[in-house]
Amino acid sequence: MYNMDSEEINHLLELARIELSSQEKEKISRDLEKILDYVRQLQEVDTSGVEPMTGGTIIENVYREDEVNEQRQCSKDKLKNSAFDTKGDYFKIPPVF
Amino acid sequence: MINELHQKLINKEITAVELANGYLSKIQEKDKEINAFISLADKETILKQAEQVDEKIEKGKEINILEGIPFAAKDNMLALGTKTTAGSKILENYESIFDATVIQKLRNQGAILLGKTNMDEFAMGSSTENSAFFTTKNPCDLERVPGGSSGGSAAAVKSEMAPFALGSDTGGSIRQPASFCGVVGFKPSYGAVSRYGLVAMASSLDVISPLTRTAEDAEIVFKSIAGKDPMDSTSLDLPLFSEEIQNTQFRIQNTVFGVPKEYFGPGLDETVKKHLEETIKKIESQGAQIKEVSLKMSPYALPCYYIIMPAEVSANLARFDGIRYGSILKSQPSVANLRDIYFKSRGKGFGAEVRRRLVLGTYVLSSGYYDAYYKKAQQVRRLITEDFNKVFQEVDFLLTPTSPTLPFKIGEKVDNLLAMYLSDIFTVGANISGVPAISLPCAKSENNLPIGLQIIGPYLSDYSLLKAAKSIEDIIG
Protein backbone atom coordinates (compact mmCIF):
# COMPACT_ATOMS: atom_id res chain seq x y z
CA MET A 1 0.00 0.00 0.00
CA TYR A 2 1.19 3.46 -0.85
CA ASN A 3 1.30 5.87 2.05
CA MET A 4 0.82 9.57 1.44
CA ASP A 5 1.93 11.55 4.48
CA SER A 6 0.87 15.07 5.38
CA GLU A 7 4.09 16.63 4.14
CA GLU A 8 3.59 15.14 0.69
CA ILE A 9 -0.07 16.12 0.37
CA ASN A 10 0.72 19.65 1.56
CA HIS A 11 3.42 19.94 -1.08
CA LEU A 12 1.08 18.72 -3.84
CA LEU A 13 -1.72 21.06 -2.76
CA GLU A 14 0.77 23.91 -2.76
CA LEU A 15 1.81 23.07 -6.32
CA ALA A 16 -1.82 22.70 -7.44
CA ARG A 17 -2.85 25.92 -5.62
CA ILE A 18 -5.73 24.35 -3.72
CA GLU A 19 -6.73 25.23 -0.16
CA LEU A 20 -8.30 22.38 1.80
CA SER A 21 -9.40 21.76 5.37
CA SER A 22 -7.49 19.17 7.36
CA GLN A 23 -10.40 16.78 7.06
CA GLU A 24 -10.44 17.17 3.27
CA LYS A 25 -6.68 16.65 3.19
CA GLU A 26 -7.01 13.39 5.06
CA LYS A 27 -9.71 12.19 2.66
CA ILE A 28 -7.85 13.12 -0.52
CA SER A 29 -4.67 11.42 0.75
CA ARG A 30 -6.51 8.13 1.28
CA ASP A 31 -8.20 8.43 -2.14
CA LEU A 32 -4.90 9.11 -3.90
CA GLU A 33 -3.32 6.09 -2.23
CA LYS A 34 -6.05 3.90 -3.70
CA ILE A 35 -5.67 5.34 -7.18
CA LEU A 36 -1.88 5.15 -7.13
CA ASP A 37 -2.06 1.53 -6.04
CA TYR A 38 -4.39 0.86 -8.95
CA VAL A 39 -2.33 2.58 -11.65
CA ARG A 40 0.87 1.00 -10.41
CA GLN A 41 -0.02 -2.18 -12.33
CA LEU A 42 1.47 -0.48 -15.39
CA GLN A 43 4.86 -1.30 -13.92
CA GLU A 44 4.40 -4.94 -14.96
CA VAL A 45 4.33 -3.96 -18.66
CA ASP A 46 7.67 -4.31 -20.43
CA THR A 47 8.19 -0.97 -22.15
CA SER A 48 11.90 -1.19 -22.83
CA GLY A 49 12.70 0.52 -26.10
CA VAL A 50 9.14 1.81 -26.56
CA GLU A 51 8.95 5.41 -27.74
CA PRO A 52 6.47 7.38 -25.57
CA MET A 53 3.29 8.42 -27.39
CA THR A 54 3.18 12.08 -26.54
CA GLY A 55 -0.20 13.07 -27.91
CA GLY A 56 -3.27 11.92 -29.73
CA THR A 57 -2.56 13.31 -33.17
CA ILE A 58 -0.60 12.34 -36.27
CA ILE A 59 -0.34 16.00 -37.26
CA GLU A 60 2.93 17.84 -36.78
CA ASN A 61 3.80 21.52 -36.88
CA VAL A 62 0.65 23.36 -37.87
CA TYR A 63 1.25 26.99 -38.75
CA ARG A 64 -1.09 29.86 -39.37
CA GLU A 65 -0.66 33.58 -39.78
CA ASP A 66 -0.79 35.40 -36.49
CA GLU A 67 -3.59 37.70 -37.57
CA VAL A 68 -6.61 39.01 -35.79
CA ASN A 69 -9.73 37.28 -37.04
CA GLU A 70 -12.38 39.88 -36.42
CA GLN A 71 -15.19 37.43 -36.93
CA ARG A 72 -13.92 35.35 -34.06
CA GLN A 73 -12.94 38.19 -31.79
CA CYS A 74 -14.75 38.30 -28.49
CA SER A 75 -16.10 41.49 -27.06
CA LYS A 76 -14.10 43.48 -24.56
CA ASP A 77 -17.13 43.92 -22.33
CA LYS A 78 -17.78 40.22 -22.15
CA LEU A 79 -14.17 39.60 -21.19
CA LYS A 80 -14.31 42.27 -18.54
CA ASN A 81 -17.51 40.80 -17.14
CA SER A 82 -15.74 37.58 -16.35
CA ALA A 83 -12.91 39.30 -14.49
CA PHE A 84 -12.36 39.18 -10.73
CA ASP A 85 -12.22 42.95 -10.78
CA THR A 86 -11.44 45.62 -13.36
CA LYS A 87 -10.14 49.16 -13.56
CA GLY A 88 -10.75 50.85 -16.88
CA ASP A 89 -9.80 48.30 -19.51
CA TYR A 90 -7.53 46.40 -17.15
CA PHE A 91 -8.00 43.38 -14.93
CA LYS A 92 -7.45 44.38 -11.35
CA ILE A 93 -6.06 42.01 -8.75
CA PRO A 94 -5.03 42.37 -5.12
CA PRO A 95 -1.33 42.81 -4.30
CA VAL A 96 0.94 39.96 -5.30
CA PHE A 97 2.57 39.88 -1.86
CA MET B 1 -35.37 11.22 -36.96
CA ILE B 2 -33.66 14.44 -38.11
CA ASN B 3 -34.48 13.64 -41.70
CA GLU B 4 -38.12 13.00 -40.77
CA LEU B 5 -38.34 16.37 -39.05
CA HIS B 6 -36.67 17.98 -42.06
CA GLN B 7 -39.22 16.39 -44.42
CA LYS B 8 -42.07 17.60 -42.21
CA LEU B 9 -40.66 21.12 -42.34
CA ILE B 10 -40.25 21.25 -46.11
CA ASN B 11 -43.62 19.60 -46.67
CA LYS B 12 -45.13 22.22 -44.37
CA GLU B 13 -46.64 19.60 -42.09
CA ILE B 14 -45.12 21.50 -39.21
CA THR B 15 -43.50 24.93 -38.89
CA ALA B 16 -40.09 25.51 -37.33
CA VAL B 17 -41.79 27.66 -34.68
CA GLU B 18 -44.14 24.81 -33.79
CA LEU B 19 -41.21 22.44 -33.67
CA ALA B 20 -39.22 24.69 -31.34
CA ASN B 21 -42.25 25.34 -29.16
CA GLY B 22 -42.92 21.63 -29.04
CA TYR B 23 -39.47 20.93 -27.62
CA LEU B 24 -39.67 23.86 -25.22
CA SER B 25 -42.92 22.56 -23.77
CA LYS B 26 -41.47 19.05 -23.55
CA ILE B 27 -38.62 20.51 -21.52
CA GLN B 28 -41.00 22.41 -19.31
CA GLU B 29 -43.09 19.33 -18.77
CA LYS B 30 -40.37 16.73 -18.26
CA ASP B 31 -37.23 18.39 -17.04
CA LYS B 32 -38.56 18.99 -13.54
CA GLU B 33 -38.28 15.25 -13.16
CA ILE B 34 -35.21 14.46 -15.30
CA ASN B 35 -32.96 17.50 -14.59
CA ALA B 36 -31.14 17.26 -17.89
CA PHE B 37 -30.65 21.00 -18.45
CA ILE B 38 -28.47 23.42 -16.49
CA SER B 39 -29.71 26.42 -18.44
CA LEU B 40 -32.00 27.23 -21.34
CA ALA B 41 -31.33 29.62 -24.18
CA ASP B 42 -33.44 32.75 -24.42
CA LYS B 43 -36.89 31.76 -25.63
CA GLU B 44 -37.36 34.82 -27.82
CA THR B 45 -34.08 34.18 -29.60
CA ILE B 46 -35.06 30.55 -30.18
CA LEU B 47 -38.41 31.53 -31.68
CA LYS B 48 -36.88 34.29 -33.78
CA GLN B 49 -34.45 31.83 -35.32
CA ALA B 50 -37.33 29.46 -36.01
CA GLU B 51 -39.37 32.25 -37.62
CA GLN B 52 -36.52 32.97 -40.01
CA VAL B 53 -36.51 29.34 -41.10
CA ASP B 54 -40.27 29.44 -41.62
CA GLU B 55 -39.92 32.56 -43.74
CA LYS B 56 -37.41 30.82 -45.94
CA ILE B 57 -39.67 27.80 -46.38
CA GLU B 58 -42.61 30.08 -47.06
CA LYS B 59 -40.65 31.80 -49.82
CA GLY B 60 -39.91 28.43 -51.38
CA LYS B 61 -36.19 28.58 -50.59
CA GLU B 62 -34.25 25.40 -50.07
CA ILE B 63 -33.25 24.65 -46.50
CA ASN B 64 -30.37 22.72 -45.06
CA ILE B 65 -31.08 19.39 -43.34
CA LEU B 66 -30.40 20.90 -39.91
CA GLU B 67 -32.18 24.17 -40.55
CA GLY B 68 -34.83 24.73 -37.93
CA ILE B 69 -33.83 21.59 -36.03
CA PRO B 70 -33.46 22.28 -32.30
CA PHE B 71 -30.58 20.79 -30.31
CA ALA B 72 -28.94 20.81 -26.90
CA ALA B 73 -25.27 21.07 -26.01
CA LYS B 74 -23.30 19.87 -23.03
CA ASP B 75 -22.49 22.75 -20.70
CA ASN B 76 -18.76 22.62 -21.45
CA MET B 77 -19.16 24.19 -24.90
CA LEU B 78 -19.18 27.94 -25.24
CA ALA B 79 -22.30 29.36 -26.86
CA LEU B 80 -23.03 33.06 -26.98
CA GLY B 81 -26.08 33.96 -24.95
CA THR B 82 -25.54 31.15 -22.47
CA LYS B 83 -23.45 30.55 -19.40
CA THR B 84 -20.85 27.80 -19.65
CA THR B 85 -20.42 26.24 -16.24
CA ALA B 86 -18.87 22.87 -17.13
CA GLY B 87 -20.92 21.64 -14.18
CA SER B 88 -18.59 23.47 -11.80
CA LYS B 89 -19.04 26.03 -9.08
CA ILE B 90 -15.86 27.77 -10.17
CA LEU B 91 -17.56 28.67 -13.49
CA GLU B 92 -20.98 29.32 -11.98
CA ASN B 93 -20.93 32.94 -13.18
CA TYR B 94 -19.10 32.46 -16.44
CA GLU B 95 -20.86 33.86 -19.53
CA SER B 96 -19.74 32.38 -22.86
CA ILE B 97 -17.58 34.93 -24.64
CA PHE B 98 -17.75 33.33 -28.09
CA ASP B 99 -19.29 30.39 -29.93
CA ALA B 100 -17.38 27.11 -29.90
CA THR B 101 -16.65 26.01 -33.47
CA VAL B 102 -19.18 23.17 -33.22
CA ILE B 103 -21.88 25.59 -32.05
CA GLN B 104 -20.96 28.10 -34.73
CA LYS B 105 -21.12 25.43 -37.43
CA LEU B 106 -24.51 24.19 -36.28
CA ARG B 107 -25.87 27.72 -36.01
CA ASN B 108 -24.54 28.57 -39.47
CA GLN B 109 -26.53 25.63 -40.78
CA GLY B 110 -29.66 26.86 -39.06
CA ALA B 111 -29.84 24.48 -36.11
CA ILE B 112 -31.34 26.09 -33.01
CA LEU B 113 -29.73 25.80 -29.59
CA LEU B 114 -32.32 25.05 -26.91
CA GLY B 115 -30.06 24.95 -23.89
CA LYS B 116 -27.07 23.51 -22.10
CA THR B 117 -27.07 20.13 -20.45
CA ASN B 118 -25.90 18.83 -17.11
CA MET B 119 -22.63 16.98 -16.74
CA ASP B 120 -20.15 15.73 -14.20
CA GLU B 121 -17.94 18.64 -13.17
CA PHE B 122 -15.42 19.35 -15.94
CA ALA B 123 -16.57 16.09 -17.57
CA MET B 124 -15.05 14.02 -14.76
CA GLY B 125 -17.40 11.23 -13.86
CA SER B 126 -19.70 8.51 -15.11
CA SER B 127 -23.05 9.43 -13.60
CA THR B 128 -23.56 13.26 -13.45
CA GLU B 129 -23.38 12.86 -9.68
CA ASN B 130 -20.23 15.00 -9.75
CA SER B 131 -22.14 17.96 -11.15
CA ALA B 132 -21.89 20.89 -8.73
CA PHE B 133 -25.57 21.58 -9.31
CA PHE B 134 -27.71 18.44 -9.38
CA THR B 135 -27.86 14.84 -10.58
CA THR B 136 -29.67 14.05 -13.82
CA LYS B 137 -32.02 11.08 -13.73
CA ASN B 138 -32.10 8.25 -16.21
CA PRO B 139 -35.37 8.55 -18.20
CA CYS B 140 -35.53 4.74 -18.40
CA ASP B 141 -35.59 4.44 -14.60
CA LEU B 142 -35.66 7.56 -12.46
CA GLU B 143 -33.83 5.88 -9.60
CA ARG B 144 -30.80 5.31 -11.78
CA VAL B 145 -28.04 7.51 -13.15
CA PRO B 146 -28.03 8.48 -16.84
CA GLY B 147 -24.31 7.76 -17.08
CA GLY B 148 -21.73 10.44 -17.61
CA SER B 149 -20.21 12.70 -18.03
CA SER B 150 -22.57 13.72 -20.90
CA GLY B 151 -25.53 12.39 -18.89
CA GLY B 152 -27.67 15.49 -19.39
CA SER B 153 -27.32 15.24 -23.17
CA ALA B 154 -28.17 11.52 -23.17
CA ALA B 155 -31.20 12.04 -20.93
CA ALA B 156 -32.42 15.00 -23.03
CA VAL B 157 -32.33 12.95 -26.22
CA LYS B 158 -33.92 9.90 -24.60
CA SER B 159 -36.81 11.87 -23.11
CA GLU B 160 -37.38 13.75 -26.39
CA MET B 161 -36.46 17.14 -24.97
CA ALA B 162 -34.10 17.55 -27.94
CA PRO B 163 -33.77 15.59 -31.20
CA PHE B 164 -30.01 15.54 -30.75
CA ALA B 165 -27.45 16.84 -28.29
CA LEU B 166 -23.73 17.43 -28.36
CA GLY B 167 -21.50 15.71 -25.85
CA SER B 168 -17.80 15.35 -25.27
CA ASP B 169 -15.91 12.10 -24.78
CA THR B 170 -12.54 11.84 -23.05
CA GLY B 171 -12.76 8.29 -21.73
CA GLY B 172 -16.29 7.24 -22.62
CA SER B 173 -18.35 10.28 -21.69
CA ILE B 174 -20.55 10.11 -24.80
CA ARG B 175 -20.79 6.35 -25.26
CA GLN B 176 -21.40 5.24 -21.68
CA PRO B 177 -24.35 7.63 -21.06
CA ALA B 178 -25.70 6.72 -24.51
CA SER B 179 -25.59 3.08 -23.46
CA PHE B 180 -27.23 3.83 -20.08
CA CYS B 181 -30.07 5.86 -21.64
CA GLY B 182 -30.65 3.72 -24.71
CA VAL B 183 -29.56 6.23 -27.35
CA VAL B 184 -26.77 6.38 -29.93
CA GLY B 185 -23.44 7.90 -28.89
CA PHE B 186 -20.64 8.43 -31.38
CA LYS B 187 -17.02 9.18 -30.52
CA PRO B 188 -15.15 10.17 -33.68
CA SER B 189 -11.44 9.79 -34.41
CA TYR B 190 -9.32 12.17 -32.41
CA GLY B 191 -9.12 15.46 -34.31
CA ALA B 192 -12.14 14.86 -36.57
CA VAL B 193 -14.10 17.62 -34.83
CA SER B 194 -12.66 20.94 -33.67
CA ARG B 195 -12.31 21.33 -29.91
CA TYR B 196 -12.16 25.12 -30.07
CA GLY B 197 -14.51 26.50 -27.44
CA LEU B 198 -14.71 23.26 -25.50
CA VAL B 199 -13.67 23.56 -21.86
CA ALA B 200 -10.62 21.33 -22.12
CA MET B 201 -10.30 18.31 -19.87
CA ALA B 202 -7.52 16.15 -21.35
CA SER B 203 -6.55 17.69 -24.67
CA SER B 204 -4.99 14.61 -26.28
CA LEU B 205 -8.13 12.56 -25.56
CA ASP B 206 -11.09 14.99 -25.81
CA VAL B 207 -13.49 14.80 -28.75
CA ILE B 208 -16.90 16.38 -29.38
CA SER B 209 -19.77 14.58 -31.07
CA PRO B 210 -23.51 14.05 -30.98
CA LEU B 211 -25.83 11.85 -28.97
CA THR B 212 -28.76 10.95 -31.20
CA ARG B 213 -31.66 8.57 -31.59
CA THR B 214 -30.26 6.81 -34.66
CA ALA B 215 -26.92 6.15 -36.34
CA GLU B 216 -28.17 8.07 -39.37
CA ASP B 217 -28.70 11.13 -37.16
CA ALA B 218 -25.19 10.70 -35.76
CA GLU B 219 -23.88 10.77 -39.31
CA ILE B 220 -25.90 13.87 -40.24
CA VAL B 221 -24.69 15.84 -37.22
CA PHE B 222 -21.13 14.56 -37.42
CA LYS B 223 -20.86 15.58 -41.06
CA SER B 224 -21.98 19.08 -40.22
CA ILE B 225 -19.50 19.63 -37.39
CA ALA B 226 -16.43 17.71 -38.61
CA GLY B 227 -13.45 19.20 -40.37
CA LYS B 228 -10.32 21.21 -40.03
CA ASP B 229 -10.52 24.41 -38.02
CA PRO B 230 -7.70 26.95 -37.97
CA MET B 231 -8.52 27.52 -34.31
CA ASP B 232 -7.68 23.92 -33.37
CA SER B 233 -4.34 22.79 -34.72
CA THR B 234 -5.10 19.13 -33.98
CA SER B 235 -8.23 19.14 -36.15
CA LEU B 236 -8.27 17.17 -39.40
CA ASP B 237 -10.19 17.20 -42.66
CA LEU B 238 -12.06 13.94 -42.87
CA PRO B 239 -14.51 14.75 -45.69
CA LEU B 240 -11.66 14.77 -48.22
CA PHE B 241 -11.29 11.04 -48.16
CA SER B 242 -14.85 10.31 -47.19
CA GLU B 243 -16.32 10.83 -50.64
CA GLU B 244 -14.95 7.57 -51.85
CA ILE B 245 -16.40 5.86 -48.81
CA GLN B 246 -19.68 7.72 -49.28
CA ASN B 247 -20.04 6.13 -52.67
CA THR B 248 -19.20 2.57 -51.72
CA GLN B 249 -22.02 0.36 -50.56
CA PHE B 250 -21.57 -1.16 -47.15
CA ARG B 251 -22.22 -4.88 -47.20
CA ILE B 252 -22.36 -6.73 -43.93
CA GLN B 253 -21.54 -9.98 -45.78
CA ASN B 254 -18.16 -8.58 -46.75
CA THR B 255 -17.35 -7.44 -43.26
CA VAL B 256 -15.25 -9.10 -40.59
CA PHE B 257 -16.06 -8.19 -36.99
CA GLY B 258 -13.57 -8.99 -34.27
CA VAL B 259 -14.77 -9.89 -30.79
CA PRO B 260 -11.93 -9.21 -28.34
CA LYS B 261 -12.01 -11.88 -25.65
CA GLU B 262 -10.59 -9.52 -23.01
CA TYR B 263 -13.85 -7.54 -23.15
CA PHE B 264 -15.99 -10.53 -22.23
CA GLY B 265 -14.12 -11.78 -19.17
CA PRO B 266 -14.64 -11.28 -15.45
CA GLY B 267 -16.08 -7.90 -14.52
CA LEU B 268 -18.71 -8.02 -17.25
CA ASP B 269 -22.24 -8.23 -15.90
CA GLU B 270 -23.88 -11.56 -16.86
CA THR B 271 -27.02 -9.93 -18.25
CA VAL B 272 -25.01 -7.56 -20.40
CA LYS B 273 -22.88 -10.46 -21.59
CA LYS B 274 -25.85 -12.62 -22.52
CA HIS B 275 -27.52 -9.90 -24.56
CA LEU B 276 -24.27 -8.89 -26.25
CA GLU B 277 -23.66 -12.48 -27.31
CA GLU B 278 -27.17 -12.72 -28.71
CA THR B 279 -26.67 -9.49 -30.65
CA ILE B 280 -23.40 -10.74 -32.08
CA LYS B 281 -25.14 -13.96 -33.17
CA LYS B 282 -27.80 -11.93 -34.94
CA ILE B 283 -25.13 -9.98 -36.80
CA GLU B 284 -23.43 -13.24 -37.74
CA SER B 285 -26.69 -14.71 -38.98
CA GLN B 286 -26.92 -11.85 -41.49
CA GLY B 287 -23.74 -13.06 -43.12
CA ALA B 288 -21.07 -11.08 -41.30
CA GLN B 289 -17.93 -12.92 -40.35
CA ILE B 290 -17.27 -12.98 -36.60
CA LYS B 291 -13.78 -13.65 -35.40
CA GLU B 292 -12.46 -13.95 -31.87
CA VAL B 293 -9.44 -11.70 -31.41
CA SER B 294 -7.20 -10.63 -28.58
CA LEU B 295 -6.24 -7.15 -27.43
CA LYS B 296 -3.63 -8.11 -24.90
CA MET B 297 -2.94 -4.58 -23.75
CA SER B 298 -6.57 -3.72 -23.06
CA PRO B 299 -6.41 -4.42 -19.29
CA TYR B 300 -3.86 -1.60 -19.08
CA ALA B 301 -5.97 1.00 -20.86
CA LEU B 302 -7.75 2.21 -17.72
CA PRO B 303 -4.67 2.55 -15.46
CA CYS B 304 -2.89 4.23 -18.37
CA TYR B 305 -5.83 6.62 -18.70
CA TYR B 306 -5.71 7.43 -14.98
CA ILE B 307 -2.18 8.77 -15.40
CA ILE B 308 -2.37 10.56 -18.74
CA MET B 309 -5.79 12.13 -18.18
CA PRO B 310 -5.08 13.67 -14.73
CA ALA B 311 -1.70 14.91 -15.96
CA GLU B 312 -3.43 16.82 -18.76
CA VAL B 313 -6.22 17.88 -16.43
CA SER B 314 -3.78 19.44 -14.00
CA ALA B 315 -2.25 21.48 -16.82
CA ASN B 316 -5.57 22.47 -18.44
CA LEU B 317 -7.32 23.46 -15.24
CA ALA B 318 -4.42 25.64 -14.12
CA ARG B 319 -6.14 28.45 -16.04
CA PHE B 320 -8.95 28.58 -13.47
CA ASP B 321 -7.24 31.08 -11.25
CA GLY B 322 -10.32 32.82 -9.92
CA ILE B 323 -9.47 35.93 -11.92
CA ARG B 324 -10.31 35.42 -15.58
CA TYR B 325 -13.34 33.15 -15.84
CA GLY B 326 -15.89 34.67 -13.52
CA SER B 327 -15.14 35.06 -9.87
CA ILE B 328 -16.77 33.16 -7.05
CA LEU B 329 -15.09 35.36 -4.45
CA LYS B 330 -16.49 38.71 -5.57
CA SER B 331 -18.55 39.12 -2.45
CA GLN B 332 -15.68 38.18 -0.15
CA PRO B 333 -13.53 41.15 0.80
CA SER B 334 -11.25 38.89 2.86
CA VAL B 335 -8.94 38.17 -0.07
CA ALA B 336 -5.60 39.59 1.00
CA ASN B 337 -3.36 38.89 -1.96
CA LEU B 338 -3.10 37.19 -5.31
CA ARG B 339 -2.12 33.87 -3.82
CA ASP B 340 -5.24 33.96 -1.70
CA ILE B 341 -7.45 34.24 -4.79
CA TYR B 342 -5.83 31.15 -6.31
CA PHE B 343 -6.04 28.97 -3.22
CA LYS B 344 -9.50 30.05 -2.13
CA SER B 345 -11.12 30.03 -5.58
CA ARG B 346 -9.71 26.61 -6.43
CA GLY B 347 -10.30 25.11 -2.98
CA LYS B 348 -13.94 26.25 -2.89
CA GLY B 349 -14.67 26.21 -6.61
CA PHE B 350 -13.57 22.68 -7.49
CA GLY B 351 -15.48 19.64 -6.27
CA ALA B 352 -13.91 16.54 -4.71
CA GLU B 353 -13.41 14.53 -7.91
CA VAL B 354 -11.81 17.44 -9.78
CA ARG B 355 -9.48 18.13 -6.85
CA ARG B 356 -8.47 14.47 -6.74
CA ARG B 357 -7.55 14.45 -10.40
CA LEU B 358 -5.74 17.78 -10.16
CA VAL B 359 -3.59 16.56 -7.30
CA LEU B 360 -3.07 13.17 -8.93
CA GLY B 361 -1.96 14.89 -12.14
CA THR B 362 0.35 17.14 -10.17
CA TYR B 363 1.80 14.06 -8.51
CA VAL B 364 2.49 12.04 -11.68
CA LEU B 365 4.11 15.06 -13.34
CA SER B 366 6.20 16.11 -10.33
CA SER B 367 9.91 15.64 -10.33
CA GLY B 368 11.01 12.21 -9.19
CA TYR B 369 7.76 10.56 -10.34
CA TYR B 370 7.60 11.69 -13.95
CA ASP B 371 9.44 8.71 -15.45
CA ALA B 372 7.78 6.10 -13.27
CA TYR B 373 4.26 7.32 -14.01
CA TYR B 374 3.80 9.75 -16.87
CA LYS B 375 6.50 8.50 -19.22
CA LYS B 376 5.60 4.89 -18.46
CA ALA B 377 1.94 5.62 -19.26
CA GLN B 378 2.90 7.25 -22.54
CA GLN B 379 4.87 4.15 -23.49
CA VAL B 380 1.96 1.92 -22.57
CA ARG B 381 -0.27 4.25 -24.60
CA ARG B 382 1.83 3.47 -27.67
CA LEU B 383 1.57 -0.27 -27.02
CA ILE B 384 -2.22 -0.03 -26.66
CA THR B 385 -2.41 1.89 -29.93
CA GLU B 386 -0.21 -0.65 -31.70
CA ASP B 387 -2.45 -3.39 -30.34
CA PHE B 388 -5.47 -1.77 -32.03
CA ASN B 389 -3.54 -1.20 -35.27
CA LYS B 390 -2.53 -4.84 -35.37
CA VAL B 391 -6.03 -6.19 -34.77
CA PHE B 392 -7.43 -3.96 -37.51
CA GLN B 393 -5.19 -5.72 -39.99
CA GLU B 394 -7.23 -8.85 -39.27
CA VAL B 395 -10.73 -7.42 -38.88
CA ASP B 396 -12.73 -4.42 -40.11
CA PHE B 397 -14.40 -3.50 -36.82
CA LEU B 398 -14.57 -4.67 -33.23
CA LEU B 399 -17.76 -5.51 -31.34
CA THR B 400 -17.70 -5.04 -27.56
CA PRO B 401 -19.97 -4.06 -24.70
CA THR B 402 -20.03 -0.28 -24.09
CA SER B 403 -20.42 -0.55 -20.33
CA PRO B 404 -19.55 -3.48 -18.07
CA THR B 405 -22.77 -2.99 -16.08
CA LEU B 406 -26.38 -1.97 -16.45
CA PRO B 407 -27.21 1.61 -15.40
CA PHE B 408 -26.57 1.74 -11.66
CA LYS B 409 -28.63 3.39 -8.95
CA ILE B 410 -28.10 7.00 -7.91
CA GLY B 411 -25.71 6.93 -4.95
CA GLU B 412 -24.66 3.33 -5.53
CA LYS B 413 -21.07 4.09 -6.50
CA VAL B 414 -20.37 7.55 -5.09
CA ASP B 415 -18.31 6.18 -2.22
CA ASN B 416 -16.42 3.66 -4.29
CA LEU B 417 -13.95 5.51 -6.48
CA LEU B 418 -12.52 2.58 -8.36
CA ALA B 419 -15.91 1.01 -9.03
CA MET B 420 -16.98 4.30 -10.59
CA TYR B 421 -13.77 4.50 -12.64
CA LEU B 422 -14.37 0.97 -13.95
CA SER B 423 -17.48 2.27 -15.75
CA ASP B 424 -15.11 3.37 -18.51
CA ILE B 425 -13.12 0.16 -18.78
CA PHE B 426 -14.35 -0.74 -22.29
CA THR B 427 -14.48 2.79 -23.66
CA VAL B 428 -11.12 4.37 -22.70
CA GLY B 429 -9.14 2.29 -25.19
CA ALA B 430 -10.62 4.22 -28.11
CA ASN B 431 -9.57 7.54 -26.54
CA ILE B 432 -6.09 6.35 -25.65
CA SER B 433 -5.51 5.25 -29.25
CA GLY B 434 -7.63 7.91 -30.98
CA VAL B 435 -9.82 5.47 -32.92
CA PRO B 436 -13.55 6.08 -33.55
CA ALA B 437 -16.26 4.12 -31.72
CA ILE B 438 -20.03 4.19 -31.46
CA SER B 439 -22.49 2.87 -28.91
CA LEU B 440 -25.84 1.56 -30.17
CA PRO B 441 -28.72 0.40 -28.00
CA CYS B 442 -28.90 -3.34 -28.71
CA ALA B 443 -31.16 -4.90 -26.10
CA LYS B 444 -33.02 -4.40 -22.86
CA SER B 445 -32.58 -6.29 -19.61
CA GLU B 446 -35.46 -8.09 -17.91
CA ASN B 447 -36.09 -4.97 -15.81
CA ASN B 448 -36.18 -2.86 -18.97
CA LEU B 449 -32.76 -1.23 -18.72
CA PRO B 450 -30.94 -0.48 -21.96
CA ILE B 451 -27.76 -2.31 -22.99
CA GLY B 452 -25.26 -0.81 -25.41
CA LEU B 453 -23.16 -2.42 -28.12
CA GLN B 454 -19.90 -0.67 -28.92
CA ILE B 455 -18.47 -0.84 -32.44
CA ILE B 456 -14.86 0.31 -32.71
CA GLY B 457 -13.21 1.10 -36.06
CA PRO B 458 -9.69 1.88 -37.25
CA TYR B 459 -8.32 5.42 -36.93
CA LEU B 460 -10.05 7.78 -39.39
CA SER B 461 -12.59 5.16 -40.48
CA ASP B 462 -15.42 7.31 -39.09
CA TYR B 463 -17.65 7.29 -42.14
CA SER B 464 -17.31 3.55 -42.69
CA LEU B 465 -17.97 2.97 -39.01
CA LEU B 466 -21.17 5.00 -39.24
CA LYS B 467 -22.23 2.94 -42.25
CA ALA B 468 -21.58 -0.28 -40.35
CA ALA B 469 -23.54 1.13 -37.41
CA LYS B 470 -26.55 1.92 -39.62
CA SER B 471 -26.48 -1.57 -40.98
CA ILE B 472 -26.19 -3.18 -37.54
CA GLU B 473 -28.97 -0.94 -36.27
CA ASP B 474 -31.25 -2.43 -38.96
CA ILE B 475 -30.26 -5.93 -37.91
CA ILE B 476 -30.94 -5.27 -34.23
CA GLY B 477 -34.29 -3.82 -35.26
Short mmCIF file of C-alpha atoms in Angstrom, two decimals, chain A residues 45, chain B residues 262 295-301 380 383-384 387:
data_model
loop_
_atom_site.label_atom_id
_atom_site.label_comp_id
_atom_site.label_asym_id
_atom_site.label_seq_id
_atom_site.Cartn_x
_atom_site.Cartn_y
_atom_site.Cartn_z
CA VAL A 45 4.33 -3.96 -18.66
CA GLU B 262 -10.59 -9.52 -23.01
CA LEU B 295 -6.24 -7.15 -27.43
CA LYS B 296 -3.63 -8.11 -24.90
CA MET B 297 -2.94 -4.58 -23.75
CA SER B 298 -6.57 -3.72 -23.06
CA PRO B 299 -6.41 -4.42 -19.29
CA TYR B 300 -3.86 -1.60 -19.08
CA ALA B 301 -5.97 1.00 -20.86
CA VAL B 380 1.96 1.92 -22.57
CA LEU B 383 1.57 -0.27 -27.02
CA ILE B 384 -2.22 -0.03 -26.66
CA ASP B 387 -2.45 -3.39 -30.34
#
